[in-house]
Coordinates of C-alpha atoms in Angstrom, one line a residue:
Chain A
X7 CA 0.3 -0.1 0.5
X8 CA 3.1 2.5 0.9
X9 CA 4.9 1.8 -1.7
X10 CA 1.8 2.2 -4.0
X11 CA 0.8 5.2 -3.0
X12 CA 4.2 6.4 -3.0
X13 CA 4.0 5.6 -6.4
X14 CA 0.9 7.7 -7.3
X15 CA 0.9 10.3 -5.2
X16 CA 2.4 13.0 -6.8
X17 CA -0.5 13.2 -9.5
X18 CA -3.8 11.9 -8.4
X19 CA -3.3 12.8 -4.5
X20 CA -1.7 16.5 -4.7
X21 CA -4.5 17.4 -7.3
X22 CA -8.0 15.4 -5.3
X23 CA -6.2 17.3 -2.0
X24 CA -5.7 20.6 -4.0
X25 CA -9.5 19.9 -5.4
X26 CA -10.9 19.6 -1.9
X27 CA -9.2 21.9 0.3
X28 CA -10.3 24.2 -2.2
X29 CA -13.8 23.8 -2.5
X30 CA -13.8 23.4 1.8
X31 CA -11.7 27.0 1.0
X32 CA -15.2 28.5 -1.4
X33 CA -17.5 26.9 1.7
X34 CA -16.1 28.4 4.3
X35 CA -15.3 32.0 2.3
X36 CA -19.3 31.2 1.3
X37 CA -20.6 30.7 5.0
X38 CA -18.3 33.8 6.1
X39 CA -20.6 36.3 3.7
X40 CA -23.3 34.7 4.8
X41 CA -23.0 35.2 8.0
X42 CA -21.3 38.6 7.9
X43 CA -25.0 39.1 5.6
X44 CA -27.5 37.6 8.0
X45 CA -25.8 39.3 11.1
X46 CA -26.1 42.5 9.5
X47 CA -30.1 42.3 8.3
X48 CA -30.7 41.1 11.3
X49 CA -29.9 43.5 13.3
X50 CA -31.5 46.4 14.8
X51 CA -30.9 49.6 13.0
X52 CA -31.6 51.5 9.4
X53 CA -28.2 51.2 7.7
X54 CA -29.6 53.8 5.6
X55 CA -29.0 55.5 8.8
X56 CA -25.2 54.9 8.4
X57 CA -24.8 55.5 4.9
X58 CA -26.6 59.3 5.3
X59 CA -23.7 60.0 8.7
X60 CA -25.5 58.3 11.8
X61 CA -27.7 59.2 14.4
X62 CA -27.1 62.1 14.2
X63 CA -28.2 63.7 11.4
X64 CA -31.7 64.1 10.4
X65 CA -32.6 63.2 6.1
X66 CA -35.1 64.4 5.0
X67 CA -37.8 61.4 3.7
X68 CA -36.8 61.7 0.1
X69 CA -33.1 61.8 0.4
X70 CA -33.8 58.2 2.9
X71 CA -35.8 56.9 0.3
X72 CA -33.1 57.8 -2.7
X73 CA -30.3 56.4 -0.5
X74 CA -32.0 53.4 0.2
X75 CA -32.4 53.1 -3.9
X76 CA -29.0 53.7 -3.9
X77 CA -28.0 51.0 -1.7
X78 CA -30.7 48.4 -3.8
X79 CA -31.5 47.6 -0.3
X80 CA -35.1 48.5 -1.2
X81 CA -35.3 45.0 -3.3
X82 CA -36.1 42.2 -1.8
X83 CA -34.1 40.4 0.0
X84 CA -33.2 37.6 -1.4
X85 CA -32.5 39.3 -3.4
X86 CA -30.0 41.7 -2.5
X87 CA -27.8 38.3 -1.0
X88 CA -28.1 37.2 -4.3
X89 CA -26.6 40.8 -5.6
X90 CA -23.9 41.0 -2.5
X91 CA -23.0 37.5 -3.3
X92 CA -22.5 37.5 -7.0
X93 CA -20.5 41.0 -6.2
X94 CA -18.4 39.3 -3.8
X95 CA -17.9 36.8 -6.7
X96 CA -16.5 39.2 -9.1
X97 CA -13.8 40.2 -6.2
X98 CA -16.0 43.7 -5.7
X99 CA -16.8 43.8 -1.8
X100 CA -17.8 46.8 -1.6
X101 CA -18.4 50.9 -0.8
X102 CA -17.8 51.3 3.2
X103 CA -20.8 53.4 4.6
X104 CA -19.4 55.1 7.1
X105 CA -15.6 55.7 5.7
X106 CA -17.3 56.7 2.3
X107 CA -14.7 54.5 0.6
X108 CA -14.1 51.0 -1.1
X109 CA -14.0 48.2 1.2
X110 CA -10.7 47.1 -0.7
X111 CA -8.6 50.4 0.3
X112 CA -9.9 50.3 3.9
X113 CA -8.9 46.8 4.3
X114 CA -5.1 47.8 2.2
X115 CA -5.0 50.8 4.6
X116 CA -5.8 48.6 8.0
X117 CA -4.0 45.0 7.2
X118 CA -0.6 45.3 7.0
X119 CA -0.7 47.4 10.7
X120 CA -2.8 43.4 11.7
X121 CA -1.0 41.4 10.1
X122 CA 2.6 42.4 11.6
X123 CA 0.9 42.8 15.3
X124 CA -0.1 38.8 14.2
X125 CA 2.8 37.6 13.1
X126 CA 5.4 39.0 16.1
X127 CA 2.9 37.7 18.6
X128 CA 3.3 34.3 16.8
X129 CA 6.8 34.1 16.4
X130 CA 7.2 35.7 20.7
X131 CA 5.4 32.9 21.4
X132 CA 6.6 30.2 19.6
X133 CA 10.3 31.6 21.1
X134 CA 8.4 31.6 24.8
X135 CA 7.2 28.3 24.1
X136 CA 10.7 26.4 23.2
X137 CA 12.7 28.7 25.6
X138 CA 10.4 27.6 28.2
X139 CA 10.2 23.8 27.1
X140 CA 13.6 23.3 26.2
X141 CA 15.8 24.8 29.1
X142 CA 13.8 23.7 31.4
X143 CA 15.3 20.4 32.9
X144 CA 15.3 19.4 36.3
X145 CA 12.4 17.6 38.2
X146 CA 11.8 21.3 40.3
X147 CA 12.1 23.8 37.0
X148 CA 10.0 21.6 35.0
X149 CA 7.5 21.3 37.8
X150 CA 7.8 25.2 38.1
X151 CA 7.7 26.0 34.1
X152 CA 4.3 23.8 34.0
X153 CA 2.5 26.2 36.1
X154 CA 4.1 29.8 35.6
X155 CA 2.6 28.2 32.0
X156 CA -0.9 27.7 32.8
X157 CA -0.6 30.6 34.3
X158 CA 0.3 33.0 31.6
X159 CA -2.6 30.6 29.4
X160 CA -4.9 31.9 31.4
X161 CA -4.0 35.8 31.7
X162 CA -7.2 37.2 29.9
X163 CA -5.2 39.0 26.6
X164 CA -6.9 42.5 27.6
X165 CA -6.0 42.1 31.1
X166 CA -2.1 42.0 30.6
X167 CA -2.6 44.9 28.2
X168 CA -3.6 47.4 30.6
X169 CA -0.9 46.3 33.1
X170 CA 1.2 46.4 30.7
X171 CA 0.6 49.9 29.7
X172 CA 0.2 50.6 32.7
X173 CA 3.8 49.7 34.3
X174 CA 6.1 49.5 31.2
X175 CA 3.7 52.7 29.2
X176 CA 3.0 55.1 32.0
X177 CA 5.4 54.5 35.0
X178 CA 8.5 54.0 33.1
X179 CA 8.1 55.1 30.2
X180 CA 9.5 52.5 28.3
X181 CA 7.2 52.2 25.3
X182 CA 5.0 54.1 23.9
X183 CA 1.4 53.7 25.1
X184 CA 0.0 54.2 22.0
X185 CA -0.2 54.6 18.6
X186 CA 1.7 52.6 15.6
X187 CA 5.1 54.9 15.1
X188 CA 7.4 52.2 14.8
X189 CA 9.1 49.0 16.5
X190 CA 8.9 50.2 20.0
X191 CA 5.1 50.4 20.0
X192 CA 4.3 47.2 18.3
X193 CA 6.5 45.9 21.3
X194 CA 3.4 46.0 23.8
X195 CA 0.4 44.7 22.1
X196 CA 2.7 41.7 20.8
X197 CA 3.4 40.6 24.9
X198 CA 0.0 41.4 25.8
X199 CA -0.7 39.1 23.0
X200 CA 2.0 36.4 23.2
X201 CA 2.6 35.4 26.6
X202 CA -1.2 33.8 26.9
X203 CA -0.5 32.2 23.8
X204 CA 3.1 31.5 24.3
X205 CA 2.2 30.0 27.4
X206 CA -0.4 27.5 25.5
X207 CA 1.5 26.6 23.2
X208 CA 4.1 25.2 25.9
X209 CA 1.8 23.5 27.8
X210 CA 0.2 21.9 24.2
X211 CA 4.1 20.9 22.9
X212 CA 5.8 20.0 26.8
X213 CA 3.4 16.4 26.6
X214 CA 4.5 15.6 23.6
X215 CA 8.3 16.6 24.7
X216 CA 8.5 14.0 27.4
X217 CA 7.8 11.7 25.7
X218 CA 9.8 11.9 23.2
X219 CA 12.3 11.9 26.1
X220 CA 11.6 8.5 26.4
X221 CA 12.6 7.0 23.2
X222 CA 15.2 5.3 22.4
X223 CA 17.1 7.3 20.1
X224 CA 17.5 9.9 23.1
X225 CA 19.3 6.9 24.7
X226 CA 21.6 5.8 21.7
X227 CA 22.4 10.3 21.5
X228 CA 23.2 10.2 25.0
X229 CA 24.9 7.4 25.1
X230 CA 27.2 9.2 21.8
X231 CA 27.9 11.8 24.5
X232 CA 25.7 14.4 22.7
X233 CA 25.0 17.5 25.7
X234 CA 21.9 17.0 26.6
X235 CA 20.8 20.9 25.9
X236 CA 21.9 19.8 22.1
X237 CA 19.2 16.5 22.1
X238 CA 16.7 19.0 24.0
X239 CA 17.5 21.3 20.9
X240 CA 17.6 18.7 17.9
X241 CA 16.1 15.8 19.1
X242 CA 13.1 15.8 20.8
X243 CA 12.0 19.3 19.6
X244 CA 10.6 17.8 16.4
X245 CA 8.7 15.6 18.3
X246 CA 7.1 18.7 20.5
X247 CA 6.1 20.7 17.3
X248 CA 3.1 18.8 15.3
X249 CA 0.7 19.5 17.8
X250 CA 2.2 23.0 18.5
X251 CA 1.8 23.8 14.5
X252 CA -1.5 22.3 14.6
X253 CA -2.5 25.3 17.3
X254 CA -1.2 27.7 15.5
X255 CA -3.2 27.7 12.9
X256 CA -6.4 27.9 15.4
X257 CA -4.3 30.7 17.3
X258 CA -4.4 33.2 14.2
X259 CA -7.0 33.1 14.1
X260 CA -7.5 33.5 18.1
X261 CA -5.3 36.7 17.7
X262 CA -7.2 38.2 15.5
X263 CA -10.5 37.9 17.8
X264 CA -7.7 39.3 20.5
X265 CA -6.2 41.2 18.7
X266 CA -9.7 43.8 18.5
X267 CA -9.3 44.2 22.7
X268 CA -5.4 45.0 21.9
X269 CA -6.3 47.7 18.9
X270 CA -8.2 49.0 20.8
X271 CA -6.7 49.1 24.3
X272 CA -3.4 50.8 22.5
X273 CA -5.2 53.2 20.1
X274 CA -3.4 50.7 17.2
X275 CA -4.6 50.9 13.9
X276 CA -6.2 47.2 11.9
X277 CA -8.2 45.5 10.6
X278 CA -9.6 44.4 14.7
X279 CA -10.5 47.8 15.5
X280 CA -11.8 48.5 12.0
X281 CA -14.5 45.8 12.8
X282 CA -16.0 47.0 16.1
X283 CA -16.3 50.5 15.0
X284 CA -17.8 48.9 11.0
X285 CA -19.9 46.9 13.9
X286 CA -21.0 49.3 16.1
X287 CA -22.0 52.0 13.1
X288 CA -24.0 49.0 11.7
X289 CA -21.2 49.6 8.4
X290 CA -22.4 46.2 6.7
X291 CA -20.0 46.5 3.7
X292 CA -17.1 46.9 6.0
X293 CA -17.8 44.1 8.4
X294 CA -18.2 41.2 5.2
X295 CA -15.3 42.4 4.1
X296 CA -13.2 42.3 7.4
X297 CA -14.9 38.9 8.1
X298 CA -13.7 37.8 5.2
X299 CA -10.3 38.8 5.4
X300 CA -10.4 37.1 8.6
X301 CA -11.4 33.8 6.9
X302 CA -9.4 34.6 4.3
X303 CA -5.7 33.9 7.4
X304 CA -7.8 31.3 8.5
X305 CA -7.6 29.7 5.5
X306 CA -3.9 30.1 4.5
X307 CA -2.5 29.9 7.5
X308 CA -4.4 26.1 7.9
X309 CA -2.6 25.6 3.9
X310 CA 0.6 27.0 5.1
X311 CA 0.0 24.7 8.7
X312 CA 0.1 21.0 6.7
X313 CA 2.9 22.2 4.4
X314 CA 4.4 23.0 7.7
X315 CA 3.6 19.0 9.4
X316 CA 5.5 17.3 5.7
X317 CA 8.1 19.6 6.8
X318 CA 8.8 18.5 10.1
X319 CA 7.9 15.5 9.8
X320 CA 8.5 13.1 6.3
X321 CA 6.9 10.4 6.8
X322 CA 4.1 12.1 6.6
X323 CA 4.4 12.3 2.6
X324 CA 4.1 8.9 2.4
X325 CA 0.9 8.1 5.2
X326 CA -1.3 11.4 4.8
X327 CA -3.4 11.0 1.7
Chain B
X16 CA 8.4 6.9 50.8
X17 CA 8.4 10.1 52.4
X18 CA 8.9 12.1 49.3
X19 CA 5.3 10.2 47.6
X20 CA 3.6 11.2 50.6
X21 CA 5.2 15.4 50.2
X22 CA 4.5 14.5 45.9
X23 CA 0.1 13.9 47.0
X24 CA 0.7 16.2 49.4
X25 CA 2.0 19.5 46.9
X26 CA -0.7 17.8 44.0
X27 CA -3.2 17.9 46.4
X28 CA -2.9 21.6 47.8
X29 CA -3.4 23.3 44.8
X30 CA -7.5 21.5 43.9
X31 CA -7.6 22.7 47.5
X32 CA -6.9 26.0 47.1
X33 CA -9.0 26.3 44.6
X34 CA -11.7 24.6 45.7
X35 CA -11.2 27.3 48.2
X36 CA -11.7 30.4 45.9
X37 CA -14.5 29.0 44.8
X38 CA -16.7 28.5 47.9
X39 CA -15.7 32.0 49.0
X40 CA -16.9 33.0 45.7
X41 CA -19.6 30.8 46.1
X42 CA -20.7 32.8 49.7
X43 CA -20.2 35.6 47.3
X44 CA -22.8 35.1 45.1
X45 CA -25.3 33.6 47.7
X46 CA -25.0 36.3 50.3
X47 CA -22.4 39.3 49.2
X48 CA -23.5 40.6 52.9
X49 CA -21.8 38.0 54.7
X50 CA -18.2 38.6 52.9
X51 CA -19.0 43.1 53.5
X52 CA -21.5 45.8 55.3
X53 CA -20.6 47.8 53.2
X54 CA -22.9 48.9 50.1
X55 CA -21.5 48.5 46.6
X56 CA -23.6 51.5 45.1
X57 CA -22.8 53.7 48.0
X58 CA -21.0 57.2 46.5
X59 CA -18.3 58.5 48.3
X60 CA -16.6 61.7 46.1
X61 CA -14.4 62.9 49.3
X62 CA -13.2 59.3 49.4
X63 CA -12.8 58.2 45.0
X64 CA -9.5 57.2 43.9
X65 CA -8.6 56.4 47.7
X66 CA -5.8 54.0 47.5
X67 CA -5.6 50.3 48.8
X68 CA -5.3 50.9 52.9
X69 CA -6.5 49.4 55.5
X70 CA -10.0 50.6 55.4
X71 CA -10.2 50.4 51.4
X72 CA -8.2 46.8 50.9
X73 CA -8.7 47.6 47.9
X74 CA -9.6 50.7 47.4
X75 CA -12.1 52.9 45.9
X76 CA -12.5 53.9 42.6
X77 CA -13.6 57.3 40.6
X78 CA -16.9 58.1 42.8
X79 CA -15.2 56.7 45.7
X80 CA -16.9 53.2 46.2
X81 CA -15.2 50.5 47.9
X82 CA -13.6 48.6 44.8
X83 CA -13.1 44.7 47.6
X84 CA -16.7 45.5 48.0
X85 CA -18.0 45.5 44.5
X86 CA -15.7 42.7 43.5
X87 CA -17.6 40.5 46.1
X88 CA -21.0 41.8 44.9
X89 CA -20.1 41.5 41.6
X90 CA -18.8 37.8 41.7
X91 CA -22.8 37.1 41.6
X92 CA -23.7 38.6 38.0
X93 CA -20.1 37.1 36.8
X94 CA -20.2 33.7 37.1
X95 CA -23.5 33.8 36.8
X96 CA -22.5 35.4 32.9
X97 CA -20.1 32.6 32.8
X98 CA -22.6 29.4 33.6
X99 CA -25.0 30.0 31.7
X100 CA -22.7 31.0 29.0
X101 CA -21.0 27.8 29.0
X102 CA -24.0 25.9 29.7
X103 CA -25.6 27.2 26.2
X104 CA -22.1 26.3 25.0
X105 CA -22.0 23.1 25.7
X106 CA -26.6 22.5 25.0
X107 CA -25.7 23.5 21.4
X108 CA -22.0 21.6 21.3
X109 CA -24.0 18.3 22.9
X110 CA -27.2 18.9 20.0
X111 CA -24.9 19.3 16.6
X112 CA -22.7 16.1 18.4
X113 CA -25.9 14.1 18.7
X114 CA -26.9 14.7 15.0
X115 CA -23.8 14.3 13.4
X116 CA -23.2 11.1 15.2
X117 CA -26.0 9.4 15.6
X118 CA -27.7 10.4 12.1
X119 CA -26.0 9.1 9.6
X120 CA -23.6 10.0 6.6
X121 CA -25.1 12.9 5.6
X122 CA -25.3 15.1 8.6
X123 CA -22.1 13.3 10.0
X124 CA -20.5 15.5 6.9
X125 CA -22.4 18.7 7.8
X126 CA -21.8 18.5 11.4
X127 CA -18.0 18.3 10.3
X128 CA -18.2 21.1 7.7
X129 CA -20.6 22.8 10.1
X130 CA -17.2 22.8 12.9
X131 CA -14.5 23.9 9.5
X132 CA -17.4 26.9 9.3
X133 CA -17.5 27.6 12.9
X134 CA -14.0 27.7 13.0
X135 CA -12.8 30.1 10.9
X136 CA -14.5 32.4 13.0
X137 CA -12.5 34.0 16.1
X138 CA -15.0 33.9 19.7
X139 CA -14.6 37.4 19.5
X140 CA -15.5 38.0 16.0
X141 CA -18.9 35.4 16.4
X142 CA -19.7 36.6 19.7
X143 CA -19.1 40.6 18.0
X144 CA -21.3 40.1 15.2
X145 CA -24.3 38.4 17.8
X146 CA -24.3 41.1 20.4
X147 CA -24.0 43.2 17.5
X148 CA -27.1 41.5 16.2
X149 CA -28.7 41.1 20.1
X150 CA -27.9 44.6 21.2
X151 CA -26.2 44.9 25.2
X152 CA -26.7 44.1 27.6
X153 CA -26.7 40.9 29.7
X154 CA -29.0 38.2 27.9
X155 CA -27.3 39.2 24.8
X156 CA -23.8 38.8 26.2
X157 CA -24.3 35.2 27.3
X158 CA -25.6 33.9 24.0
X159 CA -23.1 36.4 22.0
X160 CA -20.7 34.0 24.3
X161 CA -21.6 31.1 24.2
X162 CA -22.8 30.8 20.2
X163 CA -19.3 32.7 19.8
X164 CA -17.5 29.5 21.9
X165 CA -19.7 26.5 20.6
X166 CA -17.5 25.6 17.6
X167 CA -14.4 25.0 20.2
X168 CA -17.0 22.7 22.5
X169 CA -18.5 20.7 19.4
X170 CA -15.5 19.4 18.1
X171 CA -14.9 17.5 21.3
X172 CA -18.0 16.6 22.2
X173 CA -18.6 15.2 18.5
X174 CA -15.5 13.8 18.5
X175 CA -16.5 12.1 21.8
X176 CA -19.7 10.9 20.5
X177 CA -17.9 9.7 17.4
X178 CA -15.3 7.2 19.3
X179 CA -18.2 6.6 22.4
X180 CA -20.7 5.5 18.8
X181 CA -18.1 3.2 18.2
X182 CA -16.7 1.2 21.2
X183 CA -17.3 -2.3 21.3
X184 CA -20.5 -2.2 23.8
X185 CA -22.6 0.2 21.6
X186 CA -22.0 -3.0 18.9
X187 CA -23.0 -5.0 22.0
X188 CA -26.2 -3.7 22.9
X189 CA -27.3 -3.0 18.7
X190 CA -26.7 -6.7 18.2
X191 CA -28.6 -8.0 21.2
X192 CA -31.2 -6.1 19.7
X193 CA -31.8 -2.8 21.6
X194 CA -33.8 -0.3 20.1
X195 CA -31.8 2.6 19.0
X196 CA -33.3 5.1 21.9
X197 CA -32.3 3.1 24.7
X198 CA -28.4 2.7 23.3
X199 CA -28.8 6.1 23.3
X200 CA -30.2 6.7 26.4
X201 CA -28.3 4.6 28.4
X202 CA -25.5 3.6 26.7
X203 CA -24.1 6.9 24.8
X204 CA -25.5 9.6 26.3
X205 CA -24.0 8.5 30.0
X206 CA -20.3 7.8 27.9
X207 CA -20.0 11.0 26.0
X208 CA -21.5 13.9 28.4
X209 CA -18.7 12.3 31.6
X210 CA -15.8 14.6 29.6
X211 CA -18.2 17.5 29.5
X212 CA -18.6 17.4 33.1
X213 CA -14.9 18.3 32.9
X214 CA -15.3 20.9 30.2
X215 CA -18.4 22.6 32.1
X216 CA -16.1 23.1 35.2
X217 CA -13.1 24.1 32.9
X218 CA -15.0 26.4 30.7
X219 CA -16.7 28.5 33.4
X220 CA -13.5 30.1 33.5
X221 CA -12.7 30.7 30.0
X222 CA -16.2 32.1 30.4
X223 CA -16.2 34.8 32.0
X224 CA -12.7 35.7 30.5
X225 CA -14.6 36.1 27.6
X226 CA -17.7 38.1 29.1
X227 CA -15.0 40.5 30.2
X228 CA -13.6 41.2 27.4
X229 CA -17.1 41.9 25.3
X230 CA -18.0 43.9 28.9
X231 CA -14.9 45.2 29.1
X232 CA -15.5 46.3 25.1
X233 CA -18.7 48.6 26.4
X234 CA -21.1 45.3 25.2
X235 CA -21.9 44.4 28.5
X236 CA -23.9 46.0 32.2
X237 CA -23.4 49.4 31.6
X238 CA -21.3 51.2 34.0
X239 CA -22.5 51.7 37.5
X240 CA -23.2 47.9 37.5
X241 CA -20.5 46.0 39.7
X242 CA -19.7 43.7 37.2
X243 CA -15.9 42.6 36.9
X244 CA -15.5 43.0 33.2
X245 CA -17.1 46.7 33.6
X246 CA -15.0 47.0 36.6
X247 CA -12.2 46.6 34.9
X248 CA -13.2 48.5 31.5
X249 CA -13.9 51.9 33.6
X250 CA -10.9 51.1 35.7
X251 CA -9.0 52.0 31.7
X252 CA -9.7 55.2 32.1
X253 CA -7.9 56.0 35.0
X254 CA -5.0 53.4 34.3
X255 CA -2.3 56.4 35.0
X256 CA -4.2 57.6 38.5
X257 CA -5.5 54.8 39.7
X258 CA -4.0 51.0 38.6
X259 CA -5.3 49.1 41.7
X260 CA -9.2 49.9 40.2
X261 CA -7.9 47.7 37.2
X262 CA -5.8 45.2 39.3
X263 CA -7.9 44.0 41.3
X264 CA -10.8 43.0 39.2
X265 CA -8.1 41.2 36.8
X266 CA -6.9 39.6 39.8
X267 CA -10.2 38.5 39.4
X268 CA -11.9 37.3 37.2
X269 CA -8.3 35.4 36.6
X270 CA -8.1 33.7 39.6
X271 CA -11.6 32.4 39.1
X272 CA -10.4 31.5 35.9
X273 CA -7.1 29.4 37.4
X274 CA -9.3 28.2 39.7
X275 CA -12.1 26.4 37.7
X276 CA -9.3 25.1 35.6
X277 CA -7.2 23.4 38.6
X278 CA -10.1 21.6 40.1
X279 CA -11.0 20.9 36.7
X280 CA -7.8 18.9 36.3
X281 CA -8.7 16.7 40.0
X282 CA -12.2 16.0 38.5
X283 CA -10.2 14.4 35.3
X284 CA -7.9 13.2 37.3
X285 CA -10.0 10.7 39.1
X286 CA -12.1 10.2 36.9
X287 CA -9.3 8.6 35.0
X288 CA -7.9 7.0 38.2
X289 CA -12.1 5.4 38.9
X290 CA -12.1 4.5 35.3
X291 CA -9.2 2.3 35.1

């Protein structure tokens, strides 16, 4: 079976796998779009008020009717939904009500800041987790590391953010408390997201790591006289990577979600903050644009995870189909 | 032998401390007036922003209200939020998992796909969408957090139902000719639901954190309310002057989360030991 699948693997199976992946991605995006549509149509409050500049304005009935017609809000809901999906399928995300500019432009302006924050948080979390796993040797240290990891994993990001803001932003004034300027402004938001995630990653990876330490090949390496830290880093860690990687795909999504609060606290530009504001102003095209963006990031993270699996564990190349 | 005893004692301390904290919370939920004599809403402008002292152990807020008192009175609402949200999440999860596990091939595939899709939405984003639809307030908050976090629980319970469904004892019951209804009630539900006890215990703390996040964004109980998330959100405005307004509500939330995790894990260990 293995020999056979190894021979046929490059063409038939890969094509089928890619096709299934793509179909799934489209379904997820479709569901994301429908969800955004449903959520905002169930929302009390008239989108026309948002189009015409919020609740403070008092437009005449004629203006309201005109705007309603212009944005197609006077058609039956099924027609609106069809038009909406067709429009999205053609790559047009529409016009933001509240910002009076194309949604794609908003995403282009806000996306990089969020992606940078996510990337730096994910990297920092991995760094913390790997350091904690590899260098906590010995029974006492390990027990201490375990407890610390559990504690960190349980810290709510927003609370950590406020404490960091207070301690390092206001009291010691080491890092800027708000804004998007430069790498220094990235430090506090990154730490607020990375510390809980790092604890979580470490907790998940540690079990596989401890199992791997009892494998025969570790004994062999010890017998060869390899230093303990090198054994842990080179031989055992590889086995702990898989659960960490599969968790990371999920973590990317969680980072976007928690990013909403973090971006609010540090007054950072970004997708999360924009999503919160869009939800508050019932800016439907912007909300669905951001939801689609998040779903897309999640899909890409899933694909990257699958690719990484094979890199880390070559055995999977033969068995995975 | 002594080392083993010490290890066991150490392992018992964590859960004992956690249970103690939860017991205090329970008293605060049932009868907050036992723990404090002060009124959580009593305004004393002169005592505003008092730092922690013997008189005000955790300090006071911008209107001179005692933080500790407000935390004690806030326990009821915060825990109620957590318990109802986890109950809702597990209800959704169990329903979907049973449909997917026992409803035939199409249902199984459908639920798998649904879980896939639900996972593409971060908990907070889903919750944010829900609260946009339902408005702000306590009940919408519970629904938002419950729906938002249902995906993860659905996957766990679904896996459990599948494992139990294909277990030898279910096959044996089927071979004996028991009715499907009896099999579900006698075999599948009890075995699939037992892990739920652990999930529910640990989940309460997690839900308290999620609802605090949403309250923090202004989607929960409106400001003067003594609810932990709301208190945190008010404290944030005064973070440069009064750190105690933020530190202590956050600490209460973190400790609740830790305590439920530790107790949940202790229950799990005990159940595993009982099973083997």
